[in-house]
Short mmCIF file of C-alpha atoms and ligand atoms in Angstrom, two decimals:
data_model
loop_
_atom_site.label_atom_id
_atom_site.label_comp_id
_atom_site.label_asym_id
_atom_site.label_seq_id
_atom_site.Cartn_x
_atom_site.Cartn_y
_atom_site.Cartn_z
CA UNK A 57 -7.65 -16.97 26.00
CA UNK A 58 -10.17 -15.44 23.57
CA UNK A 59 -12.55 -13.33 24.66
CA UNK A 60 -15.50 -14.28 22.88
CA UNK A 61 -15.40 -17.82 21.30
CA UNK A 62 -18.45 -17.53 19.34
CA UNK A 63 -16.68 -14.93 16.91
CA UNK A 64 -14.20 -16.26 14.06
CA UNK A 65 -10.59 -16.47 15.64
CA UNK A 66 -7.95 -14.65 14.06
CA UNK A 67 -4.85 -17.12 13.90
CA UNK A 68 -1.13 -16.90 13.22
CA UNK A 69 0.27 -19.02 10.74
CA UNK A 70 3.71 -20.10 11.57
CA UNK A 71 6.01 -22.62 10.23
CA UNK A 72 2.85 -23.98 7.74
CA UNK A 73 0.52 -24.29 10.53
CA UNK A 74 -2.11 -22.41 12.09
CA UNK A 75 -1.54 -21.45 15.66
CA UNK A 76 -3.87 -19.41 18.17
CA UNK A 77 -2.01 -16.26 19.31
CA UNK A 78 -0.20 -16.32 22.77
CA UNK A 79 -1.27 -12.88 23.36
CA UNK A 80 -3.44 -11.75 26.56
CA UNK A 81 -4.72 -8.44 25.02
CA UNK A 82 -7.36 -8.49 22.16
CA UNK A 83 -8.77 -5.89 20.20
CA UNK A 84 -12.38 -5.47 18.62
CA UNK A 85 -12.92 -5.74 14.75
CA UNK A 86 -16.06 -3.96 13.32
CA UNK A 87 -17.97 -4.11 10.18
CA UNK A 88 -17.80 -0.30 9.41
CA UNK A 89 -21.15 -0.54 7.32
CA UNK A 90 -23.34 -1.98 10.24
CA UNK A 91 -21.13 -1.12 13.44
CA UNK A 92 -21.53 -4.97 14.13
CA UNK A 93 -18.60 -7.01 16.01
CA UNK A 94 -17.02 -9.17 13.59
CA UNK A 95 -14.19 -10.63 15.90
CA UNK A 96 -11.39 -10.14 18.03
CA UNK A 97 -7.68 -9.29 16.82
CA UNK A 98 -4.51 -10.21 18.88
CA UNK A 99 -2.60 -7.03 19.70
CA UNK A 100 0.56 -8.94 19.69
CA UNK A 101 2.91 -10.77 21.69
CA UNK A 102 6.65 -10.59 21.18
CA UNK A 103 6.51 -14.54 21.35
CA UNK A 104 4.67 -15.03 18.42
CA UNK A 105 6.94 -12.95 16.50
CA UNK A 106 9.95 -15.11 17.49
CA UNK A 107 8.08 -18.20 16.82
CA UNK A 108 7.57 -16.88 13.20
CA UNK A 109 11.17 -15.26 12.91
CA UNK A 110 12.22 -18.96 13.79
CA UNK A 111 10.16 -20.77 11.41
CA UNK A 112 11.07 -18.44 8.54
CA UNK A 113 14.68 -18.80 9.30
CA UNK A 114 14.49 -22.55 9.47
CA UNK A 115 13.01 -22.41 5.96
CA UNK A 116 15.46 -20.50 4.43
CA UNK A 117 18.23 -22.39 3.69
CA UNK A 118 16.32 -24.88 1.42
CA UNK A 119 13.75 -22.10 -0.13
CA UNK A 120 17.00 -20.35 -1.18
CA UNK A 121 18.17 -23.23 -2.75
CA UNK A 122 15.26 -23.98 -4.70
CA UNK A 123 15.79 -22.98 -8.35
CA UNK A 124 13.77 -19.47 -8.87
CA UNK A 125 12.23 -21.18 -11.76
CA UNK A 126 10.67 -23.85 -9.31
CA UNK A 127 10.02 -20.91 -6.86
CA UNK A 128 7.66 -19.25 -9.00
CA UNK A 129 5.58 -22.25 -9.66
CA UNK A 130 3.93 -21.62 -6.27
CA UNK A 131 3.19 -18.35 -7.33
CA UNK A 132 1.77 -19.58 -10.55
CA UNK A 133 -0.76 -21.57 -8.50
CA UNK A 134 -1.63 -18.78 -6.07
CA UNK A 135 -2.42 -16.44 -9.04
CA UNK A 136 -4.72 -19.07 -10.12
CA UNK A 137 -6.26 -19.36 -6.46
CA UNK A 138 -6.69 -15.66 -6.28
CA UNK A 139 -8.68 -15.57 -9.57
CA UNK A 140 -10.91 -18.69 -8.20
CA UNK A 141 -11.68 -16.97 -4.79
CA UNK A 142 -11.99 -13.47 -6.11
CA UNK A 143 -15.47 -12.96 -5.31
CA UNK A 144 -15.15 -14.53 -1.50
CA UNK A 145 -12.33 -12.25 -1.05
CA UNK A 146 -13.51 -9.16 -2.34
CA UNK A 147 -16.65 -10.01 0.17
CA UNK A 148 -14.21 -10.03 3.06
CA UNK A 149 -12.60 -7.12 2.39
CA UNK A 150 -15.90 -4.96 1.77
CA UNK A 151 -17.23 -6.71 4.90
CA UNK A 152 -13.92 -5.62 7.52
CA UNK A 153 -12.93 -2.78 5.38
CA UNK A 154 -16.04 -1.10 4.19
CA UNK A 155 -15.24 -0.26 0.36
CA UNK A 156 -17.64 -1.42 -2.16
CA UNK A 157 -17.36 -4.62 -3.87
CA UNK A 158 -16.41 -2.92 -7.03
CA UNK A 159 -13.44 -1.40 -5.35
CA UNK A 160 -12.63 -4.66 -3.61
CA UNK A 161 -12.49 -6.63 -6.63
CA UNK A 162 -10.24 -3.79 -8.06
CA UNK A 163 -7.57 -3.95 -5.50
CA UNK A 164 -7.49 -7.85 -5.78
CA UNK A 165 -6.65 -7.31 -9.31
CA UNK A 166 -4.01 -4.87 -8.70
CA UNK A 167 -2.73 -7.42 -6.28
CA UNK A 168 -2.74 -10.28 -8.37
CA UNK A 169 -0.75 -8.20 -10.87
CA UNK A 170 1.96 -8.18 -8.38
CA UNK A 171 1.98 -11.93 -8.23
CA UNK A 172 2.30 -11.89 -12.16
CA UNK A 173 5.20 -9.91 -12.09
CA UNK A 174 7.09 -11.81 -9.57
CA UNK A 175 6.89 -14.68 -11.78
CA UNK A 176 9.35 -12.98 -13.85
CA UNK A 177 11.87 -13.22 -11.24
CA UNK A 178 14.18 -15.90 -13.09
CA UNK A 179 14.73 -12.92 -15.52
CA UNK A 180 14.29 -10.17 -13.15
CA UNK A 181 17.17 -11.36 -10.59
CA UNK A 182 19.71 -11.85 -12.96
CA UNK A 183 23.24 -10.22 -12.49
CA UNK A 184 25.47 -8.96 -14.94
CA UNK A 185 29.48 -9.75 -15.93
CA UNK A 186 32.08 -8.43 -17.65
CA UNK A 187 35.15 -10.46 -19.09
CA UNK A 188 38.52 -9.09 -18.94
CA UNK A 189 37.86 -5.99 -16.61
CA UNK A 190 41.58 -6.39 -16.48
CA UNK A 191 43.34 -9.05 -18.96
CA UNK A 192 42.29 -12.46 -17.99
CA UNK A 193 40.12 -11.32 -14.92
CA UNK A 194 36.28 -11.55 -15.08
CA UNK A 195 34.06 -9.82 -12.78
CA UNK A 196 30.11 -10.36 -12.12
CA UNK A 197 27.45 -9.16 -10.18
CA UNK A 198 25.13 -11.72 -8.69
CA UNK A 199 21.94 -11.25 -6.53
CA UNK A 200 21.18 -13.36 -3.38
CA UNK A 201 18.12 -13.20 -1.47
CA UNK A 202 18.58 -11.28 2.24
CA UNK A 203 16.92 -14.11 4.49
CA UNK A 204 13.90 -13.21 6.43
CA UNK A 205 12.05 -10.12 5.52
CA UNK A 206 8.84 -8.83 7.12
CA UNK A 207 5.95 -6.34 5.95
CA UNK A 208 3.86 -4.03 8.19
CA UNK A 209 0.43 -2.86 6.42
CA UNK A 210 -2.25 -0.52 6.56
CA UNK A 211 -6.13 -1.05 6.89
CA UNK A 212 -7.22 0.62 3.78
CA UNK A 213 -6.11 -2.32 1.28
CA UNK A 214 -6.17 -5.34 3.00
CA UNK A 215 -5.12 -7.63 0.43
CA UNK A 216 -3.41 -5.48 -2.26
CA UNK A 217 -0.75 -3.95 -0.17
CA UNK A 218 0.86 -7.28 1.16
CA UNK A 219 0.90 -8.59 -2.15
CA UNK A 220 3.05 -5.73 -3.10
CA UNK A 221 5.84 -7.29 -1.31
CA UNK A 222 5.08 -10.85 -0.59
CA UNK A 223 5.48 -12.35 -4.22
CA UNK A 224 8.99 -10.36 -4.91
CA UNK A 225 10.13 -11.26 -1.43
CA UNK A 226 9.81 -15.50 -1.76
CA UNK A 227 10.18 -15.46 -5.70
CA UNK A 228 13.91 -13.60 -4.84
CA UNK A 229 14.10 -16.49 -2.15
CA UNK A 230 13.68 -14.90 0.87
CA UNK A 231 11.24 -16.23 3.61
CA UNK A 232 8.39 -14.04 4.76
CA UNK A 233 6.46 -12.67 7.70
CA UNK A 234 3.13 -10.59 6.93
CA UNK A 235 1.98 -8.43 9.82
CA UNK A 236 -1.33 -7.01 8.58
CA UNK A 237 -3.31 -4.11 9.78
CA UNK A 238 -5.01 -4.99 13.46
CA UNK A 239 -7.95 -3.44 11.78
CA UNK A 240 -8.56 -6.03 8.97
CA UNK A 241 -6.99 -8.88 9.78
CA UNK A 242 -9.62 -11.52 7.88
CA UNK A 243 -8.36 -11.01 4.55
CA UNK A 244 -4.82 -12.01 4.90
CA UNK A 245 -6.34 -15.16 6.82
CA UNK A 246 -8.06 -15.84 3.44
CA UNK A 247 -5.10 -15.07 1.19
CA UNK A 248 -2.84 -17.26 3.37
CA UNK A 249 -5.25 -20.10 3.31
CA UNK A 250 -5.04 -20.11 -0.49
CA UNK A 251 -1.10 -20.07 0.01
CA UNK A 252 -1.34 -23.17 2.03
CA UNK A 253 -3.01 -24.68 -0.87
CA UNK A 254 -0.03 -23.89 -3.08
CA UNK A 255 2.14 -26.67 -1.14
CA UNK A 256 4.64 -23.73 -0.50
CA UNK A 257 6.96 -25.44 2.03
CA UNK A 258 6.48 -24.90 5.51
CA UNK A 259 7.99 -21.58 7.05
CA UNK A 260 8.10 -19.78 3.61
CA UNK A 261 5.41 -17.53 4.40
CA UNK A 262 4.11 -16.77 7.81
CA UNK A 263 1.54 -14.45 9.17
CA UNK A 264 1.64 -12.71 12.71
CA UNK A 265 -1.50 -10.92 13.80
CA UNK A 266 -1.01 -7.84 15.92
CA UNK A 267 -0.76 -4.23 16.50
CA UNK A 268 2.06 -1.80 16.92
CA UNK A 269 3.98 -3.93 19.69
CA UNK A 270 3.91 -6.87 17.36
CA UNK A 271 5.35 -4.41 14.30
CA UNK A 272 8.25 -3.15 16.74
CA UNK A 273 8.98 -6.72 17.78
CA UNK A 274 9.38 -7.46 13.99
CA UNK A 275 11.64 -4.51 13.44
CA UNK A 276 13.72 -5.14 16.78
CA UNK A 277 14.14 -8.68 15.87
CA UNK A 278 17.73 -9.48 14.99
CA UNK A 279 16.64 -12.50 12.81
CA UNK A 280 14.84 -9.90 10.70
CA UNK A 281 16.83 -8.62 7.68
CA UNK A 282 14.31 -6.10 6.17
CA UNK A 283 11.40 -4.41 6.75
CA UNK A 284 8.32 -3.13 4.48
CA UNK A 285 5.80 -0.55 5.98
CA UNK A 286 3.12 1.13 4.41
CA UNK A 287 1.00 3.39 6.82
CA UNK A 288 0.84 6.82 8.15
CA UNK A 289 3.68 9.20 8.28
CA UNK A 290 3.96 9.47 11.78
CA UNK A 291 4.17 5.70 12.20
CA UNK A 292 6.62 5.55 9.17
CA UNK A 293 9.08 7.88 10.78
CA UNK A 294 9.42 5.86 13.74
CA UNK A 295 9.52 2.41 11.97
CA UNK A 296 12.26 3.96 9.86
CA UNK A 297 14.30 5.32 12.66
CA UNK A 298 13.81 2.13 14.69
CA UNK A 299 14.73 -0.22 11.78
CA UNK A 300 17.72 1.85 10.68
CA UNK A 301 18.95 2.04 14.36
CA UNK A 302 18.65 -1.83 13.99
CA UNK A 303 20.92 -1.79 11.09
CA UNK A 304 17.79 -2.95 8.64
CA UNK A 305 17.02 -2.42 5.14
CA UNK A 306 13.98 -0.40 5.33
CA UNK A 307 11.19 1.33 3.00
CA UNK A 308 8.40 3.36 4.38
CA UNK A 309 5.52 4.21 2.22
CA UNK A 310 3.45 6.76 4.06
CA UNK A 311 0.80 9.31 4.13
CA UNK A 312 -0.27 11.87 1.64
CA UNK A 313 -2.12 14.99 0.80
CA UNK A 314 -2.69 14.84 -3.15
CA UNK A 315 -3.35 17.85 -5.41
CA UNK A 316 -5.29 17.85 -9.04
CA UNK A 317 -4.96 21.01 -11.20
CA UNK A 318 -7.67 21.79 -13.41
CA UNK A 319 -6.54 23.95 -16.28
CA UNK A 320 -9.07 26.10 -18.10
CA UNK A 321 -9.16 23.87 -21.22
CA UNK A 322 -9.88 20.73 -19.20
CA UNK A 323 -12.83 18.42 -20.64
CA UNK A 324 -15.09 19.30 -17.35
CA UNK A 325 -17.77 16.53 -17.33
CA UNK A 326 -14.91 13.67 -18.02
CA UNK A 327 -12.56 15.70 -15.22
CA UNK A 328 -15.43 16.00 -12.73
CA UNK A 329 -16.09 12.39 -12.91
CA UNK A 330 -12.60 11.12 -12.26
CA UNK A 331 -11.81 13.45 -9.89
CA UNK A 332 -14.71 12.42 -7.85
CA UNK A 333 -13.83 8.81 -8.07
CA UNK A 334 -10.60 9.63 -6.72
CA UNK A 335 -11.55 12.22 -4.06
CA UNK A 336 -14.58 9.94 -2.76
CA UNK A 337 -13.86 6.37 -4.17
CA UNK A 338 -12.85 3.93 -0.77
CA UNK A 339 -14.45 6.77 1.01
CA UNK A 340 -11.26 8.66 0.34
CA UNK A 341 -9.20 6.40 2.65
CA UNK A 342 -6.47 5.70 -0.53
CA UNK A 343 -3.01 7.11 -0.09
CA UNK A 344 -3.53 8.20 -3.75
CA UNK A 345 -6.89 10.04 -3.25
CA UNK A 346 -7.11 13.59 -4.40
CA UNK A 347 -7.50 15.95 -1.58
CA UNK A 348 -7.08 19.13 -3.03
CA UNK A 349 -8.84 20.48 -6.26
CA UNK A 350 -6.77 23.52 -7.62
CA UNK A 351 -8.66 25.28 -10.61
CA UNK A 352 -6.54 27.58 -12.99
CA UNK A 353 -8.47 30.41 -14.52
CA UNK A 354 -11.93 30.84 -15.44
CA UNK A 355 -12.83 27.04 -14.65
CA UNK A 356 -13.40 27.55 -11.26
CA UNK A 357 -17.21 28.16 -10.86
CA UNK A 358 -17.89 25.49 -13.87
CA UNK A 359 -15.59 22.81 -11.78
CA UNK A 360 -17.32 23.60 -8.50
CA UNK A 361 -20.72 23.54 -9.58
CA UNK A 362 -20.12 20.25 -11.26
CA UNK A 363 -18.06 18.39 -8.33
CA UNK A 364 -20.58 19.60 -5.93
CA UNK A 365 -23.43 18.23 -7.86
CA UNK A 366 -21.66 14.98 -8.28
CA UNK A 367 -20.36 14.70 -4.45
CA UNK A 368 -24.02 15.30 -3.31
CA UNK A 369 -25.69 12.76 -5.62
CA UNK A 370 -23.24 9.81 -4.78
CA UNK A 371 -25.18 6.88 -3.38
CA UNK A 372 -23.61 6.03 0.15
CA UNK A 373 -24.36 2.71 2.37
CA UNK A 374 -23.33 -0.64 2.39
CA UNK A 375 -20.04 -1.74 0.33
CA UNK A 376 -22.45 -5.00 -0.34
CA UNK A 377 -25.23 -3.24 -2.26
CA UNK A 378 -24.12 -3.31 -5.68
CA UNK A 379 -25.97 -0.05 -6.37
CA UNK A 380 -23.72 1.87 -3.37
CA UNK A 381 -20.97 4.22 -4.72
CA UNK A 382 -19.29 5.13 -1.77
CA UNK A 383 -18.88 2.71 1.72
CA UNK A 384 -18.27 3.90 5.45
CA UNK A 385 -15.27 4.97 6.75
CA UNK A 386 -13.03 2.30 8.70
CA UNK A 387 -14.06 3.29 12.62
CA UNK A 388 -16.10 5.24 14.69
CA UNK A 389 -13.02 7.05 15.29
CA UNK A 390 -12.16 7.59 11.99
CA UNK A 391 -15.78 9.14 11.58
CA UNK A 392 -15.37 11.42 14.24
CA UNK A 393 -11.83 12.84 13.44
CA UNK A 394 -12.85 13.46 9.97
CA UNK A 395 -16.09 15.29 10.99
CA UNK A 396 -13.89 17.29 13.57
CA UNK A 397 -11.42 18.12 10.66
CA UNK A 398 -14.40 19.62 8.45
CA UNK A 399 -15.80 21.43 11.41
CA UNK A 400 -12.34 23.11 12.14
CA UNK A 401 -11.98 23.87 8.37
CA UNK A 402 -15.49 25.80 8.49
CA UNK A 403 -14.71 27.33 11.59
CA UNK A 404 -11.46 28.78 10.16
CA UNK A 405 -13.17 30.28 7.19
CA UNK A 406 -14.22 27.54 4.54
CA UNK A 407 -17.56 27.06 3.19
CA UNK A 408 -18.98 23.70 3.17
CA UNK A 409 -20.49 23.62 -0.24
CA UNK A 410 -21.44 19.98 0.36
CA UNK A 411 -21.51 18.79 3.97
CA UNK A 412 -21.06 15.17 4.93
CA UNK A 413 -21.25 15.41 8.55
CA UNK A 414 -24.07 13.50 10.21
CA UNK A 415 -24.82 11.00 7.78
CA UNK A 416 -27.43 8.57 8.66
CA UNK A 417 -27.99 5.77 6.19
CA UNK A 418 -31.34 3.70 6.51
CA UNK A 419 -30.93 0.39 7.68
CA UNK A 420 -27.39 0.96 8.57
CA UNK A 421 -27.74 3.74 11.26
CA UNK A 422 -24.92 2.20 13.24
CA UNK A 423 -22.51 2.01 10.53
CA UNK A 424 -19.38 4.66 9.94
CA UNK A 425 -20.70 6.96 7.47
CA UNK A 426 -19.06 10.30 6.39
CA UNK A 427 -20.81 11.56 3.29
CA UNK A 428 -18.88 13.29 0.41
CA UNK A 429 -17.68 16.93 1.48
CA UNK A 430 -16.56 19.56 -0.54
CA UNK A 431 -14.85 22.43 1.30
CA UNK A 432 -14.16 26.04 -0.41
CA UNK A 433 -11.62 28.39 0.40
CA UNK A 434 -9.76 26.67 3.26
CA UNK A 435 -7.42 29.53 4.54
CA UNK A 436 -3.85 28.78 3.54
CA UNK A 437 -2.20 29.29 6.90
CA UNK A 438 -5.44 26.49 8.10
CA UNK A 439 -3.54 23.38 9.64
CA UNK A 440 -6.29 21.66 7.14
CA UNK A 441 -4.70 22.70 4.29
CA UNK A 442 -1.45 20.16 5.11
CA UNK A 443 -3.42 17.73 7.15
CA UNK A 444 -4.26 14.27 5.74
CA UNK A 445 -7.68 13.82 6.39
CA UNK A 446 -8.00 10.20 4.92
CA UNK A 447 -11.92 10.70 4.16
CA UNK A 448 -14.00 12.02 1.55
CA UNK A 449 -13.73 15.56 2.06
CA UNK A 450 -12.29 17.50 -1.20
CA UNK A 451 -10.93 20.99 -0.44
CA UNK A 452 -11.33 23.42 -3.78
CA UNK A 453 -8.53 26.27 -4.21
CA UNK A 454 -7.98 28.65 -6.82
CA UNK A 455 -4.85 29.66 -8.47
CA UNK A 456 -4.03 32.53 -11.21
CA UNK A 457 -1.95 30.23 -13.57
CA UNK A 458 0.07 27.07 -13.38
CA UNK A 459 3.00 28.59 -11.78
CA UNK A 460 1.19 29.30 -8.82
CA UNK A 461 -0.87 25.99 -8.66
CA UNK A 462 2.47 24.04 -8.96
CA UNK A 463 3.99 26.32 -5.82
CA UNK A 464 0.74 25.42 -3.63
CA UNK A 465 1.70 21.65 -4.63
CA UNK A 466 5.40 22.22 -3.94
CA UNK A 467 4.16 24.11 -0.56
CA UNK A 468 2.83 20.91 1.13
CA UNK A 469 4.85 18.71 2.95
CA UNK A 470 3.66 15.42 1.14
CA UNK A 471 4.40 14.37 -2.47
CA UNK A 472 2.74 10.96 -3.18
CA UNK A 473 0.77 11.87 -6.22
CA UNK A 474 -0.42 15.00 -8.26
CA UNK A 475 -2.67 15.15 -11.24
CA UNK A 476 -3.27 17.68 -14.02
CA UNK A 477 -6.45 17.83 -16.24
CA UNK A 478 -5.79 19.91 -19.50
CA UNK A 479 -5.81 19.68 -23.00
CA UNK A 480 -2.16 21.06 -23.26
CA UNK A 481 0.73 19.08 -23.98
CA UNK A 482 2.98 22.12 -22.64
CA UNK A 483 1.14 22.64 -19.16
CA UNK A 484 1.25 18.55 -19.02
CA UNK A 485 4.85 18.43 -19.47
CA UNK A 486 5.76 21.18 -17.16
CA UNK A 487 3.62 19.78 -14.51
CA UNK A 488 5.50 16.27 -14.98
CA UNK A 489 8.79 18.16 -15.15
CA UNK A 490 8.33 20.51 -12.02
CA UNK A 491 5.83 18.98 -9.45
CA UNK A 492 7.61 17.32 -6.42
CA UNK A 493 5.61 14.34 -6.21
CA UNK A 494 6.24 10.52 -6.66
CA UNK A 495 3.00 9.64 -8.94
CA UNK A 496 2.13 11.94 -11.54
CA UNK A 497 -1.18 11.88 -13.33
CA UNK A 498 -2.28 13.37 -16.47
CA UNK A 499 -5.81 13.50 -16.91
CA UNK A 500 -5.87 10.38 -14.60
CA UNK A 501 -7.26 10.96 -11.15
CA UNK A 502 -5.41 8.19 -9.30
CA UNK A 503 -1.77 8.10 -10.41
CA UNK A 504 -1.55 4.52 -9.37
CA UNK A 505 1.53 2.57 -10.63
CA UNK A 506 0.97 -0.68 -12.45
CA UNK A 507 2.91 -3.61 -10.79
CA UNK A 508 5.78 -3.26 -13.28
CA UNK A 509 6.60 0.35 -12.01
CA UNK A 510 7.92 1.58 -8.66
CA UNK A 511 4.92 2.82 -6.04
CA UNK A 512 6.92 6.00 -5.92
CA UNK A 513 6.39 8.74 -3.50
CA UNK A 514 8.14 11.62 -2.49
CA UNK A 515 8.85 13.94 0.41
CA UNK A 516 7.00 13.04 4.02
CA UNK A 517 5.19 10.31 1.63
CA UNK A 518 8.07 8.00 1.73
CA UNK A 519 11.20 7.12 3.74
CA UNK A 520 13.98 5.28 2.09
CA UNK A 521 15.42 4.63 -1.38
CA UNK A 522 13.66 1.59 -2.82
CA UNK A 523 9.89 1.46 -3.48
CA UNK A 524 7.66 -1.50 -3.84
CA UNK A 525 6.88 -3.29 -6.86
CA UNK A 526 8.77 -3.78 -10.09
CA UNK A 527 12.30 -3.40 -10.43
CA UNK A 528 12.43 -1.58 -6.89
CA UNK A 529 11.19 -4.55 -5.07
CA UNK A 530 13.84 -6.99 -6.69
CA UNK A 531 16.86 -4.37 -5.48
CA UNK A 532 15.02 -4.12 -2.02
CA UNK A 533 14.82 -8.34 -1.66
CA UNK A 534 18.27 -8.95 -2.99
CA UNK A 535 21.71 -8.23 -1.95
CA UNK A 536 24.41 -7.72 -4.77
CA UNK A 537 27.36 -9.76 -4.56
CA UNK A 538 30.41 -8.98 -6.82
CA UNK A 539 32.65 -11.85 -7.99
CA UNK A 540 36.15 -11.16 -9.24
CA UNK A 541 37.86 -14.37 -11.09
CA UNK A 542 41.37 -14.76 -12.30
CA UNK A 543 42.17 -18.04 -13.83
CA UNK A 544 46.05 -17.52 -15.31
CA UNK A 545 46.65 -19.16 -18.46
CA UNK A 546 49.92 -20.53 -16.92
CA UNK A 547 48.19 -22.92 -14.93
CA UNK A 548 46.81 -24.98 -18.17
CA UNK A 549 50.24 -26.86 -17.92
CA UNK A 550 49.35 -28.05 -14.22
CA UNK A 551 46.54 -30.26 -15.75
P1 LIG B 722 -1.24 3.01 10.54
O1 LIG B 722 0.16 3.70 10.46
O2 LIG B 722 -1.87 3.33 11.72
O3 LIG B 722 -0.69 1.58 10.58
C1 LIG B 722 -0.22 0.81 9.68
C2 LIG B 722 0.60 -0.25 10.33
O4 LIG B 722 1.60 0.17 10.84
C3 LIG B 722 -0.25 -1.12 10.92
O5 LIG B 722 0.19 -2.39 10.83
C4 LIG B 722 -0.21 -1.02 12.45
O6 LIG B 722 -0.35 -1.79 13.27
C5 LIG B 722 1.21 -0.52 12.39
N1 LIG B 722 1.75 0.58 13.19
C6 LIG B 722 0.94 1.66 13.60
N2 LIG B 722 1.90 2.51 14.43
C7 LIG B 722 3.08 1.85 14.46
C8 LIG B 722 4.31 2.24 15.03
N3 LIG B 722 4.36 3.31 15.69
N4 LIG B 722 5.26 1.21 14.84
C9 LIG B 722 5.22 0.30 14.24
N5 LIG B 722 4.22 0.03 13.55
C10 LIG B 722 3.02 0.63 13.94
O7 LIG B 722 -2.02 3.31 9.05
P2 LIG B 722 -3.27 3.04 8.74
O8 LIG B 722 -4.13 3.97 9.42
O9 LIG B 722 -3.49 1.44 8.88
O10 LIG B 722 -3.50 3.30 7.35
C11 LIG B 722 -3.51 4.62 6.76
C12 LIG B 722 -2.32 5.28 6.45
O11 LIG B 722 -1.65 4.50 5.48
C13 LIG B 722 -2.67 6.75 5.66
O12 LIG B 722 -1.64 7.71 6.12
C14 LIG B 722 -2.33 6.42 4.19
O13 LIG B 722 -1.75 7.50 3.44
C15 LIG B 722 -1.19 5.40 4.65
N6 LIG B 722 -1.15 4.68 3.22
C16 LIG B 722 0.30 4.93 2.28
C17 LIG B 722 0.27 4.55 0.89
C18 LIG B 722 1.55 4.67 0.49
O14 LIG B 722 1.72 3.90 -0.34
N7 LIG B 722 2.27 5.68 0.55
C19 LIG B 722 -0.34 3.21 0.75
C20 LIG B 722 -1.61 2.93 1.52
C21 LIG B 722 -1.83 3.72 2.80
#
């Protein structure tokens, strides 16, 4: 039974129908800007998962046989519906996640790009063939869908990250189950309502809400062929091991600690603006957010002063206010965790050049705010050097030269993204060539691959082989079948 019936109900969408979750356990969903209770989310029930897998499996044979050119017609409709409802979706994202409306619109644009890209599936899923591999024998590779696939996604991009997977999965002919983050379930409710309006056959896309138990039920269910996961590295390791033990195809995009290097020849004003957007945008809750800024040579003090001034001047408040530049973090627990990490850094010897703890925003006194924070001199041996803070905290470090800066990046366990700001092509090329990270930015603060490229990630930031988006998504969501054919000429006389 739903614990507070006056609040909006989070429902599951299974086999083309909205269903009240069977779970007895419910969690709270808060508006991070006000602290107000928005609703309750089911924490999961393996029965809901089983029903979703059954519906997806029943829909698979006819969906798989639907020509790709017909499958993508639903995606064209979805693209238009997402465009037409962009403002309402952005508002929902802002209310449940806290990011600003501009950031919410931005994530929707990135999500829509994936829908557009998946519309190219009739070309993208083509195989290849070779006549006369041996005289009179032809060989071909064809791609076929896997069956039922599922995606388990995080809180920080409630629409975009599910859309890294959903369009490709169904365009390739699979049927799909989405398991959104239990902290932001309302956005996907709305997206699925739009999907329903495309007329997609029942069971092709299903939505199951819940937390870890729901995710584990999906990973364990023998009817699910592949798991796409995005979230923290700890959870990613568990998901990867569990899915592999169950013999499933699995891709896990995980946590991060991204560095930016500012060379002495960088244009300081532009670099400051871009690095500030990267470190403090979405309140630092982006897996591509810059977390450590490494200055090389004489630029250190100028950069420190200019980033500190920018951090101190950013307007913090409710994401619904168009003049606000940075919203709250996701939860009270996150706020406390981030503040504790700042305190730990300072205790270990870092200087809090701009200290964002204890933030109070007028009119939003119960919100989960941490103001932009800039720390200098975090000791290399401090756990903070390698901990993913996932909040608006930028650490400043200094390197004698590019070699030392690259060594600092390489010493980090994560490898999601790294950027360099420089006017030197040589420095940029060395950086691109040598830095062990999956997404590299040159004079770019958030090295976010467009939908046509894989969303890469190395080391502790990714477990698996194939990433989300682009060609990788097509590879992930299809199985290769090789056919070898022999039609002997001598048989001609038989007909
Ligand atoms: P999270 O790991 O807490 O949760 C992510 C999802 O996994 C949720 O749906 C959750 O219900 C589920 N989950 C949690 N623990 C699980 C477990 N043990 N087994 C199975 N499922 C589990 O992550 P979050 O706090 O929602 O998101 C923030 C994290 O995601 C950060 O670490 C961030 O860097 C990472 N992230 C990575 C990328 C990327 O592309 N590399 C993108 C966005 C976010």
